[in-house]
Amino acid sequence: MKSNEHFMQMLLGLSEWEKGREQKISIQELSQLLCCTPRNVKLILRKWESEGLLLWKAGVGRGNHSTLTILCDITDFLTSYFQKLLMDGNVGEAVELLHHKNLPVGAKRLLQETWDSQFGFVAEENDTRRQEILRIPRERAFSTIDPAFVAVAAESHFIQQICHTLVIFDLATQDFKPQLAYAWESNMDRTAWTFYLRKGVRFHHGRLLTGEDVAYTVQRLIELDSPYRWQVDDIHWIEQRNDGAITFHLHKPNGFFLHLVSCIGMSILPHDVPFSESAIVGTGPFRMIEFTEDRLVLAAFDDYYRERAILDRVEIWRVPGSCSSQQRYQLSLAEEEATEDDSKYLEVQEVGCHYLNFNFRKSGIQHDFAFRQAIKLLMDPVQMIRDLKKDTFTPAGSFLPERSQRMQFAAHTIEESAEWLKKSAYQGEPVFLCFSDVKKVREEAEWFQRRCQQIGIRLELKPITKDQFFSCYAEHHAEMAMMGEVLQRDIEMGLIEIYKNKCSMIHRFLDDDRLAIVEERMSEILQLQGSRDRMRALEKMEDTLRDEAWLLFLYHTKRIDHYHPALQGIAVDSFGWIDFSKLWVKSFVTSL
């Protein structure tokens, strides 16, 4: 371990960091702090004394204590160490240091300034060229970014920057446009679909795209039993006529097939590289440089088959307790160059909603319709929005904000809910609610808990981690869950995915009888030829969820992202994020 790292390790174990203040400490205590032998501690102390970091006085004889006095400028040392942590990507350690209880006021101010300057758009100068970087703080822990298992909107967006699909759904035209395939066609009965692959498309490891990579991607979904496997179940066999064309032969006619091959699970991966989530290889505008618990780093791919991204690098940093979510696209400008008036904002209506659903896989009171009705009246989204002062929330009666806007939301009293509870078989037993462990959702869960207490329901809260979400924890331990769904740009596909994807909490909480009903409805919907007919059928499916109280729609959210007017190329991509590959900065950004 380097001398500075050892010194910092010692500081973290001391109760006093003040320069020039003598404090008692023994060799044995230092040995424990530094995780080394007493002999090595003495060598280290001599080295620190020679470097002018501290003064050590060994206590000689009974009752004489050894003392340590810090001599260096602790603020300078901490600032230098903090910057080294950030440079090396040790974000978690940097955050811990920033919030350490012993951090001197002056050092905390300097470290906070250093920390704040890291985010937004910055430029780094090196020996060869200037690097333009976007750094985004993120409170939530990273989830999987394996295309075969991704289940979170932000991670899905990151995948789309790394990997591409054969075709892509265009939000503006509500139709499909080319991506890795430049053209496609089907036979008359739509049992065979042929895609013509672009020439010269390179993966990030340098090899050209072929039909074998497409076949491998499909086979991988099957072998891994991916939640997206249902999207390729109709494929009987794949014909690779040459490197430029690939034909999917289906078991039965499927006019919905373009929707299926444009989805995130069909992000094309190379067949000759073992998949690693920390080193995903794709064909997108950015290649993965680093993926750890603390950060995701993407660099522009110079051999991208379309226009190279203007940004050189995008870094998403995990920052527990961050309140900077609205500063996602800010520039890191000097104070004299930017004021609050400079900041603009981008308002994005997320398509999808937050909901509460009941776990029919577990025995319990949630199977009682009267109890679910009591919860439905108790979980009043209008009242929750008002009480929690959620200005960017609107009540939901559907997964789609446009449909919810056409609905009326009647006010209900606590007494009405209590009357339904009396009709139920509830006997005062604890009822467990799981929810994603982030501040916003916890506030909503605690609000609901207080409402339940007013009519005698013992609601116990169970925040769950990302690992627990992807396990069967919720199915075994909770009667209810508060979750959210953000739909992809292809709304039809997004709605169907809610019911078909095995990772969806809605799918996971349905018992066999209810799941059979949903599967039959989805099978019928997928056979419909017209988009309008499919959307009407999907609305009826929502009505069943709501009328039977299998699921309670809660609210839709608008996200407000602030950005500087010098930021150009703003194009909202799927899942409400800005497409990194189109961003550029018109004016000066801070150099580091």
XYZ file of C-alpha atoms in Angstrom:
592
model
C 0.000 0.000 0.000
C 1.317 3.464 -0.896
C 2.321 5.870 1.874
C -0.584 8.295 1.272
C -3.137 5.480 1.303
C -1.689 4.215 4.591
C -1.811 7.736 6.044
C -5.442 8.128 4.985
C -6.260 4.756 6.503
C -4.799 5.965 9.776
C -6.716 9.265 9.646
C -10.013 7.444 9.203
C -9.359 5.656 12.493
C -8.407 8.757 14.482
C -10.871 10.856 16.445
C -8.993 14.108 15.759
C -7.623 15.432 12.439
C -6.554 18.895 13.632
C -3.046 19.982 12.641
C -0.639 20.480 15.566
C -2.889 18.764 18.114
C -1.149 16.061 20.134
C -3.237 12.927 20.704
C -2.589 9.677 22.564
C -2.351 6.445 20.584
C -0.393 3.233 20.996
C 1.615 1.156 18.547
C -0.911 -1.657 19.056
C -3.807 0.638 18.101
C -1.961 1.830 14.999
C -1.178 -1.773 14.136
C -4.899 -2.547 14.099
C -5.719 0.576 12.081
C -3.076 -0.125 9.453
C -3.555 -3.921 9.423
C 0.160 -4.623 9.811
C 2.638 -5.742 12.451
C 3.966 -3.417 15.206
C 7.395 -3.635 13.593
C 6.032 -2.380 10.255
C 4.119 0.373 12.051
C 7.373 1.742 13.453
C 8.933 1.719 9.978
C 5.925 3.527 8.547
C 5.984 6.138 11.318
C 9.653 6.872 10.656
C 8.865 7.319 6.953
C 6.009 9.716 7.710
C 8.217 11.728 10.050
C 10.867 12.023 7.314
C 8.173 13.264 4.915
C 7.001 15.873 7.429
C 3.511 14.366 7.793
C 3.539 13.895 11.559
C 5.543 13.851 14.768
C 5.658 10.631 16.786
C 6.691 10.431 20.456
C 7.045 6.947 21.867
C 5.957 6.593 25.486
C 8.760 5.114 27.553
C 8.028 3.461 30.875
C 4.852 2.680 32.792
C 2.162 5.335 32.529
C 3.828 7.253 29.699
C 1.573 7.244 26.637
C 2.776 7.454 23.051
C 1.515 10.504 21.175
C 1.004 11.503 17.556
C 0.837 15.061 16.174
C -0.219 15.807 12.591
C 2.178 18.322 10.999
C 1.053 18.459 7.378
C -1.648 20.751 5.971
C -4.542 18.321 6.361
C -6.736 20.208 3.877
C -4.104 19.985 1.141
C -3.523 16.316 1.880
C -7.237 15.428 1.846
C -7.871 17.393 -1.350
C -4.997 15.688 -3.141
C -6.089 12.265 -1.899
C -9.723 12.966 -2.862
C -8.739 13.949 -6.400
C -6.673 10.753 -6.704
C -9.685 8.664 -5.649
C -11.820 10.303 -8.335
C -9.117 9.921 -10.983
C -8.840 6.204 -10.193
C -12.616 5.718 -10.283
C -12.978 4.950 -6.571
C -16.255 6.844 -6.334
C -17.585 5.009 -3.280
C -14.474 5.791 -1.229
C -14.606 9.425 -2.357
C -18.236 9.751 -1.211
C -17.390 8.195 2.170
C -14.527 10.654 2.645
C -16.703 13.617 1.656
C -19.251 12.713 4.350
C -16.797 11.630 7.056
C -17.702 13.048 10.483
C -14.130 14.204 11.220
C -13.653 16.109 7.962
C -12.590 19.718 8.789
C -14.963 22.448 7.601
C -12.420 24.010 5.228
C -11.485 20.648 3.732
C -15.153 19.699 3.317
C -15.818 22.894 1.378
C -12.888 22.293 -0.976
C -13.769 18.634 -1.449
C -17.400 19.541 -2.167
C -16.269 22.048 -4.806
C -14.044 19.391 -6.373
C -16.905 16.908 -6.281
C -19.440 19.304 -7.839
C -17.024 20.173 -10.644
C -16.909 16.531 -11.721
C -20.470 16.446 -13.037
C -22.062 17.765 -16.184
C -19.998 18.457 -19.283
C -16.274 18.814 -18.706
C -13.177 18.690 -20.857
C -9.936 16.932 -20.018
C -6.714 17.880 -21.738
C -4.039 15.262 -22.354
C -0.863 15.103 -24.429
C -2.635 14.270 -27.659
C -6.108 15.776 -27.650
C -8.973 17.332 -25.748
C -11.601 14.909 -24.393
C -15.198 16.123 -24.007
C -16.967 14.168 -21.283
C -20.479 13.968 -19.846
C -20.578 12.812 -16.214
C -23.953 11.932 -14.735
C -24.593 11.362 -10.996
C -27.013 8.565 -10.166
C -28.363 7.605 -6.746
C -29.712 4.152 -7.572
C -27.364 1.161 -7.656
C -26.672 -0.289 -11.089
C -28.795 -3.193 -12.207
C -27.926 -5.727 -14.900
C -27.145 -4.419 -18.374
C -27.178 -7.837 -20.007
C -29.643 -7.445 -22.929
C -31.055 -10.875 -22.111
C -32.088 -9.842 -18.587
C -32.245 -6.036 -18.376
C -35.358 -4.848 -16.535
C -34.705 -1.174 -15.680
C -35.327 1.810 -17.972
C -31.978 3.552 -17.442
C -29.974 0.372 -17.990
C -32.010 -0.322 -21.131
C -31.006 3.106 -22.421
C -27.333 2.377 -21.710
C -27.576 -0.868 -23.698
C -29.003 1.037 -26.663
C -25.884 3.205 -26.670
C -23.674 0.067 -26.778
C -25.695 -2.342 -28.938
C -28.089 -2.150 -31.866
C -30.989 -4.233 -33.137
C -31.866 -5.179 -36.717
C -34.583 -2.522 -36.927
C -35.750 0.227 -34.604
C -39.184 1.657 -33.865
C -39.398 5.357 -34.744
C -41.378 7.344 -32.195
C -42.130 10.223 -34.569
C -43.502 8.161 -37.462
C -44.794 5.256 -35.336
C -43.142 2.924 -37.806
C -39.950 0.909 -38.161
C -36.735 2.154 -39.682
C -33.427 0.469 -40.529
C -30.685 -0.083 -38.022
C -28.339 -3.069 -38.516
C -30.588 -4.214 -41.341
C -31.050 -1.722 -44.178
C -34.111 -3.495 -45.634
C -36.480 -6.368 -44.892
C -39.387 -8.282 -46.395
C -41.729 -11.152 -45.606
C -43.518 -13.767 -47.657
C -47.257 -13.510 -48.276
C -48.381 -15.442 -45.198
C -45.696 -13.823 -42.983
C -44.085 -17.086 -41.966
C -40.678 -16.048 -43.335
C -38.980 -12.726 -42.665
C -35.743 -11.768 -44.441
C -33.409 -9.007 -43.244
C -30.595 -7.554 -45.374
C -27.628 -6.666 -43.191
C -25.643 -3.473 -43.638
C -22.157 -3.868 -45.042
C -19.140 -2.649 -43.133
C -20.744 -2.740 -39.660
C -18.038 -3.471 -37.107
C -18.304 -4.685 -33.554
C -16.263 -2.877 -30.928
C -13.620 -5.637 -31.062
C -13.123 -5.004 -34.771
C -14.884 -7.875 -36.560
C -17.587 -7.299 -39.176
C -21.205 -8.165 -38.430
C -22.563 -11.371 -40.034
C -25.755 -13.392 -39.911
C -24.070 -15.785 -37.498
C -24.118 -13.043 -34.859
C -27.878 -12.628 -35.295
C -28.430 -16.379 -34.970
C -26.206 -16.477 -31.885
C -28.211 -13.686 -30.230
C -31.462 -15.598 -30.737
C -29.970 -18.866 -29.495
C -28.564 -17.134 -26.419
C -32.039 -15.943 -25.373
C -33.264 -19.522 -25.648
C -30.356 -21.175 -23.833
C -30.428 -18.668 -20.968
C -34.220 -18.933 -20.664
C -34.265 -15.156 -20.871
C -37.387 -13.199 -19.846
C -37.371 -12.132 -23.524
C -37.374 -15.698 -24.793
C -41.075 -15.506 -25.649
C -40.163 -13.017 -28.385
C -38.283 -15.706 -30.341
C -40.544 -18.700 -29.583
C -42.156 -18.453 -33.036
C -38.803 -18.940 -34.792
C -38.591 -22.451 -36.254
C -35.175 -22.082 -37.873
C -32.809 -19.412 -39.172
C -31.446 -19.453 -42.705
C -28.142 -17.658 -43.301
C -28.124 -17.388 -47.065
C -24.920 -15.349 -47.060
C -23.233 -12.714 -44.927
C -25.618 -10.120 -46.274
C -29.030 -11.703 -45.593
C -30.727 -13.751 -42.898
C -34.207 -15.293 -42.955
C -36.312 -16.241 -39.945
C -38.658 -19.135 -40.708
C -41.566 -19.138 -38.255
C -43.856 -21.856 -36.914
C -46.928 -19.766 -37.787
C -47.834 -16.454 -39.426
C -46.718 -13.446 -37.399
C -47.467 -9.909 -38.537
C -46.055 -8.602 -35.250
C -42.536 -9.891 -35.929
C -40.910 -6.496 -36.576
C -41.935 -5.424 -33.079
C -40.202 -8.477 -31.651
C -36.852 -8.078 -33.439
C -36.642 -4.379 -32.543
C -36.746 -5.010 -28.791
C -33.884 -4.678 -26.327
C -33.488 -8.443 -25.917
C -32.603 -8.684 -29.617
C -29.587 -6.373 -29.270
C -27.080 -8.139 -31.504
C -24.003 -9.576 -29.769
C -20.906 -11.127 -31.401
C -20.806 -14.927 -31.550
C -17.018 -15.127 -31.122
C -16.664 -13.252 -27.804
C -17.745 -14.800 -24.472
C -20.315 -12.481 -22.969
C -19.135 -10.411 -19.996
C -21.331 -7.806 -18.358
C -18.241 -5.773 -17.486
C -17.032 -5.810 -21.106
C -20.071 -5.882 -23.399
C -19.204 -5.830 -27.103
C -21.736 -4.308 -29.474
C -22.045 -2.232 -32.637
C -23.404 0.989 -31.105
C -21.954 4.512 -31.016
C -20.285 3.903 -27.634
C -18.110 1.043 -26.432
C -17.873 -0.060 -22.825
C -14.656 0.927 -21.051
C -15.585 0.133 -17.457
C -18.537 -1.213 -15.501
C -18.273 -1.559 -11.723
C -20.564 -1.022 -8.748
C -19.424 2.609 -8.726
C -19.546 3.668 -12.350
C -20.209 2.903 -15.993
C -17.820 4.442 -18.523
C -18.599 4.569 -22.245
C -16.239 5.871 -24.937
C -17.114 6.951 -28.483
C -16.557 4.176 -31.015
C -14.416 5.631 -33.811
C -15.410 2.887 -36.297
C -19.152 3.268 -35.728
C -21.001 2.570 -38.987
C -22.885 5.851 -38.782
C -21.710 9.288 -37.635
C -19.256 9.129 -34.771
C -20.596 10.531 -31.489
C -19.330 14.055 -30.808
C -18.901 13.374 -27.112
C -15.735 11.415 -26.390
C -16.894 9.776 -23.193
C -19.965 9.311 -21.007
C -19.564 8.368 -17.347
C -22.439 7.438 -15.037
C -21.337 7.535 -11.385
C -23.164 5.891 -8.520
C -23.614 8.602 -5.888
C -25.626 7.368 -2.873
C -27.731 10.160 -1.432
C -27.318 12.304 -4.530
C -29.845 15.090 -5.002
C -28.445 16.012 -8.421
C -30.792 13.986 -10.608
C -32.079 17.157 -12.276
C -28.520 18.248 -13.112
C -27.975 15.329 -15.471
C -27.067 17.451 -18.504
C -25.570 20.533 -16.879
C -22.330 22.090 -18.001
C -19.551 22.415 -15.437
C -18.989 26.144 -16.043
C -17.094 28.634 -13.945
C -19.312 30.725 -11.682
C -18.714 33.932 -13.612
C -19.839 32.273 -16.830
C -23.135 30.763 -15.729
C -26.035 31.779 -13.514
C -29.301 30.116 -12.563
C -30.981 32.140 -15.310
C -28.794 30.374 -17.883
C -30.244 26.993 -17.027
C -32.984 25.600 -19.261
C -34.993 22.506 -18.575
C -36.311 19.563 -20.496
C -39.659 18.169 -19.369
C -40.152 14.513 -20.237
C -43.445 12.696 -19.668
C -42.511 9.124 -18.853
C -44.764 6.634 -20.629
C -45.735 4.088 -18.011
C -46.826 4.378 -14.414
C -46.194 3.445 -10.823
C -48.589 0.909 -9.380
C -49.407 -1.310 -6.426
C -50.125 -4.953 -7.188
C -51.191 -7.943 -5.125
C -49.226 -11.170 -4.812
C -51.488 -14.056 -5.751
C -48.546 -16.481 -5.590
C -48.615 -16.248 -1.790
C -51.479 -17.195 0.488
C -52.965 -14.359 2.485
C -55.648 -11.729 2.873
C -54.799 -10.178 -0.509
C -56.908 -12.930 -2.144
C -59.977 -11.352 -0.491
C -61.677 -8.991 -2.967
C -63.187 -6.841 -0.186
C -59.711 -6.343 1.325
C -58.326 -5.322 -2.069
C -61.179 -2.842 -2.446
C -60.336 -1.366 0.945
C -56.729 -0.938 -0.171
C -57.889 0.532 -3.490
C -59.876 3.280 -1.736
C -57.131 3.815 0.822
C -54.383 4.195 -1.792
C -55.869 7.411 -3.166
C -53.337 8.807 -5.706
C -54.945 12.261 -5.743
C -54.608 12.537 -1.967
C -51.077 11.139 -1.999
C -49.951 13.633 -4.637
C -51.468 16.446 -2.600
C -50.053 15.316 0.759
C -46.548 14.634 -0.536
C -46.518 17.761 -2.740
C -45.470 15.815 -5.826
C -45.798 18.522 -8.491
C -44.565 16.296 -11.304
C -47.052 13.460 -10.535
C -50.482 12.959 -12.112
C -53.043 10.277 -11.118
C -52.995 7.093 -13.184
C -55.820 4.825 -14.264
C -53.782 3.182 -17.000
C -50.186 2.489 -17.971
C -50.600 5.254 -20.571
C -50.710 8.921 -19.475
C -52.904 9.876 -22.456
C -55.563 7.365 -21.409
C -55.407 8.465 -17.754
C -55.997 12.087 -18.782
C -59.420 11.090 -20.133
C -60.445 9.568 -16.800
C -62.142 11.032 -13.746
C -60.635 10.304 -10.335
C -63.248 10.373 -7.597
C -62.280 11.293 -4.053
C -62.761 8.617 -1.399
C -62.872 8.876 2.366
C -61.102 6.830 5.000
C -64.549 5.745 6.201
C -65.392 4.184 2.829
C -62.218 2.161 2.979
C -62.978 1.081 6.541
C -66.423 -0.174 5.454
C -64.850 -2.440 2.825
C -62.359 -3.682 5.401
C -65.229 -4.735 7.678
C -66.642 -6.847 4.820
C -63.304 -8.645 4.426
C -61.799 -11.524 6.421
C -58.980 -9.351 7.747
C -58.184 -10.141 11.398
C -55.362 -7.698 12.162
C -52.523 -9.825 10.822
C -49.423 -8.065 9.438
C -49.463 -7.377 5.701
C -46.093 -6.902 4.004
C -45.425 -4.367 1.254
C -42.174 -4.489 -0.715
C -40.845 -1.494 -2.628
C -37.683 -0.279 -4.282
C -35.373 1.127 -1.617
C -34.991 4.719 -2.821
C -36.007 7.878 -0.985
C -38.936 8.830 -3.239
C -40.647 5.458 -3.072
C -39.983 5.129 0.671
C -41.862 8.402 1.255
C -44.852 7.006 -0.646
C -44.742 3.689 1.217
C -44.601 5.455 4.580
C -47.535 7.672 3.559
C -49.534 4.550 2.691
C -48.508 2.890 5.967
C -49.929 5.831 7.926
C -53.190 5.575 5.979
C -53.424 1.875 6.754
C -52.920 2.542 10.470
C -55.979 4.814 10.487
C -58.298 1.894 9.728
C -56.394 -0.793 11.626
C -54.338 -2.479 8.905
C -50.879 -3.541 10.136
C -48.780 -2.707 7.100
C -45.125 -3.751 7.390
C -42.657 -2.181 4.936
C -40.003 -4.264 3.195
C -37.567 -2.235 1.077
C -35.841 -4.525 -1.419
C -32.451 -4.322 -3.073
C -31.818 -4.935 -6.765
C -30.599 -8.470 -5.965
C -33.782 -9.207 -4.031
C -35.855 -7.814 -6.908
C -34.279 -10.252 -9.363
C -34.716 -13.164 -6.952
C -37.988 -14.695 -5.737
C -37.826 -12.678 -2.500
C -40.958 -10.604 -3.150
C -43.049 -13.621 -4.177
C -42.209 -15.377 -0.895
C -42.217 -12.464 1.571
C -44.752 -9.826 0.509
C -48.494 -9.619 -0.039
C -48.157 -6.426 -2.073
C -45.551 -4.483 -4.041
C -45.148 -0.861 -5.122
C -43.307 -0.795 -8.429
C -43.122 1.143 -11.672
C -43.010 0.430 -15.387
C -41.469 2.734 -17.994
C -42.442 1.633 -21.487
C -40.123 1.545 -24.466
C -40.733 3.728 -27.513
C -42.829 0.976 -29.140
C -45.878 1.390 -26.895
C -47.697 -1.708 -28.146
C -44.661 -3.850 -27.502
C -44.106 -2.232 -24.124
C -47.637 -3.021 -22.986
C -47.423 -6.626 -24.127
C -44.015 -6.972 -22.476
C -45.567 -6.082 -19.094
C -47.601 -9.280 -19.197
C -45.204 -11.567 -21.069
C -41.857 -10.716 -19.471
C -41.139 -13.051 -16.558
C -39.137 -10.311 -14.792
C -42.170 -8.053 -14.578
C -43.613 -7.951 -11.057
C -47.068 -8.059 -12.623
C -46.303 -11.388 -14.314
C -44.527 -12.737 -11.221
C -47.441 -12.000 -8.845
C -50.142 -13.718 -10.932
C -51.162 -17.198 -9.848
C -51.641 -19.968 -12.400
C -55.345 -19.278 -13.009
C -54.907 -15.562 -13.547
C -51.756 -16.102 -15.585
C -53.667 -18.472 -17.859
C -56.256 -15.734 -18.479
C -53.533 -13.226 -19.314
C -51.667 -15.654 -21.587
C -54.842 -16.427 -23.530
C -55.579 -12.714 -23.963
C -52.013 -11.987 -25.092
C -52.104 -14.835 -27.597
C -55.286 -13.397 -29.093
C -53.823 -9.877 -29.162
C -50.651 -10.987 -30.961
C -52.762 -12.582 -33.714
C -54.610 -9.331 -34.434
C -53.332 -7.672 -37.608
C -54.168 -4.024 -36.937
C -52.481 -1.772 -34.389
C -55.789 -0.161 -33.397
C -57.366 -3.539 -32.705
C -54.386 -4.569 -30.595
C -54.462 -1.330 -28.589
C -58.212 -1.702 -27.917
C -57.617 -5.256 -26.698
C -54.766 -4.087 -24.482
C -57.053 -1.443 -22.971
C -59.548 -4.191 -22.100
C -56.739 -6.094 -20.407
C -56.017 -3.013 -18.288
C -59.707 -2.733 -17.445
C -59.659 -6.309 -16.136
C -56.673 -5.570 -13.908
C -58.397 -2.483 -12.521
C -61.940 -3.890 -12.147
C -60.775 -7.102 -10.476
C -58.317 -5.100 -8.327
C -55.393 -7.284 -9.337
C -53.421 -4.070 -9.707
C -53.928 -0.472 -8.557
C -52.693 2.235 -10.901
C -51.123 5.048 -8.871
C -49.446 7.870 -10.788
C -47.499 8.980 -13.839
C -44.341 11.057 -13.528
C -42.761 13.862 -15.473
C -39.019 14.163 -15.254
C -37.395 17.585 -15.407
C -33.765 17.637 -16.515
C -31.915 20.960 -16.362
C -29.369 21.805 -19.016
C -27.263 24.735 -20.168
C -28.285 26.659 -23.337
C -24.891 25.828 -24.885
C -25.976 22.200 -25.043
C -26.976 21.197 -28.565
C -28.303 18.074 -30.262
C -30.989 17.313 -27.675
C -33.055 14.354 -28.861
C -35.102 12.387 -26.349
C -34.495 8.717 -26.897
C -36.487 5.784 -25.546
C -37.121 5.616 -21.788
C -37.032 9.432 -21.545
C -33.244 9.841 -21.760
C -31.316 12.031 -24.183
C -29.428 10.144 -26.883
C -25.766 10.557 -25.864
C -24.534 10.096 -29.422
C -26.237 13.306 -30.613
C -25.117 15.661 -27.832
C -22.565 18.403 -28.318
C -21.544 21.633 -26.580
C -21.558 24.921 -28.475
C -19.359 26.930 -26.127
C -16.482 26.532 -23.701
C -16.627 23.834 -21.044
C -14.396 23.641 -18.003
C -11.056 21.924 -18.490
C -9.755 19.719 -15.708
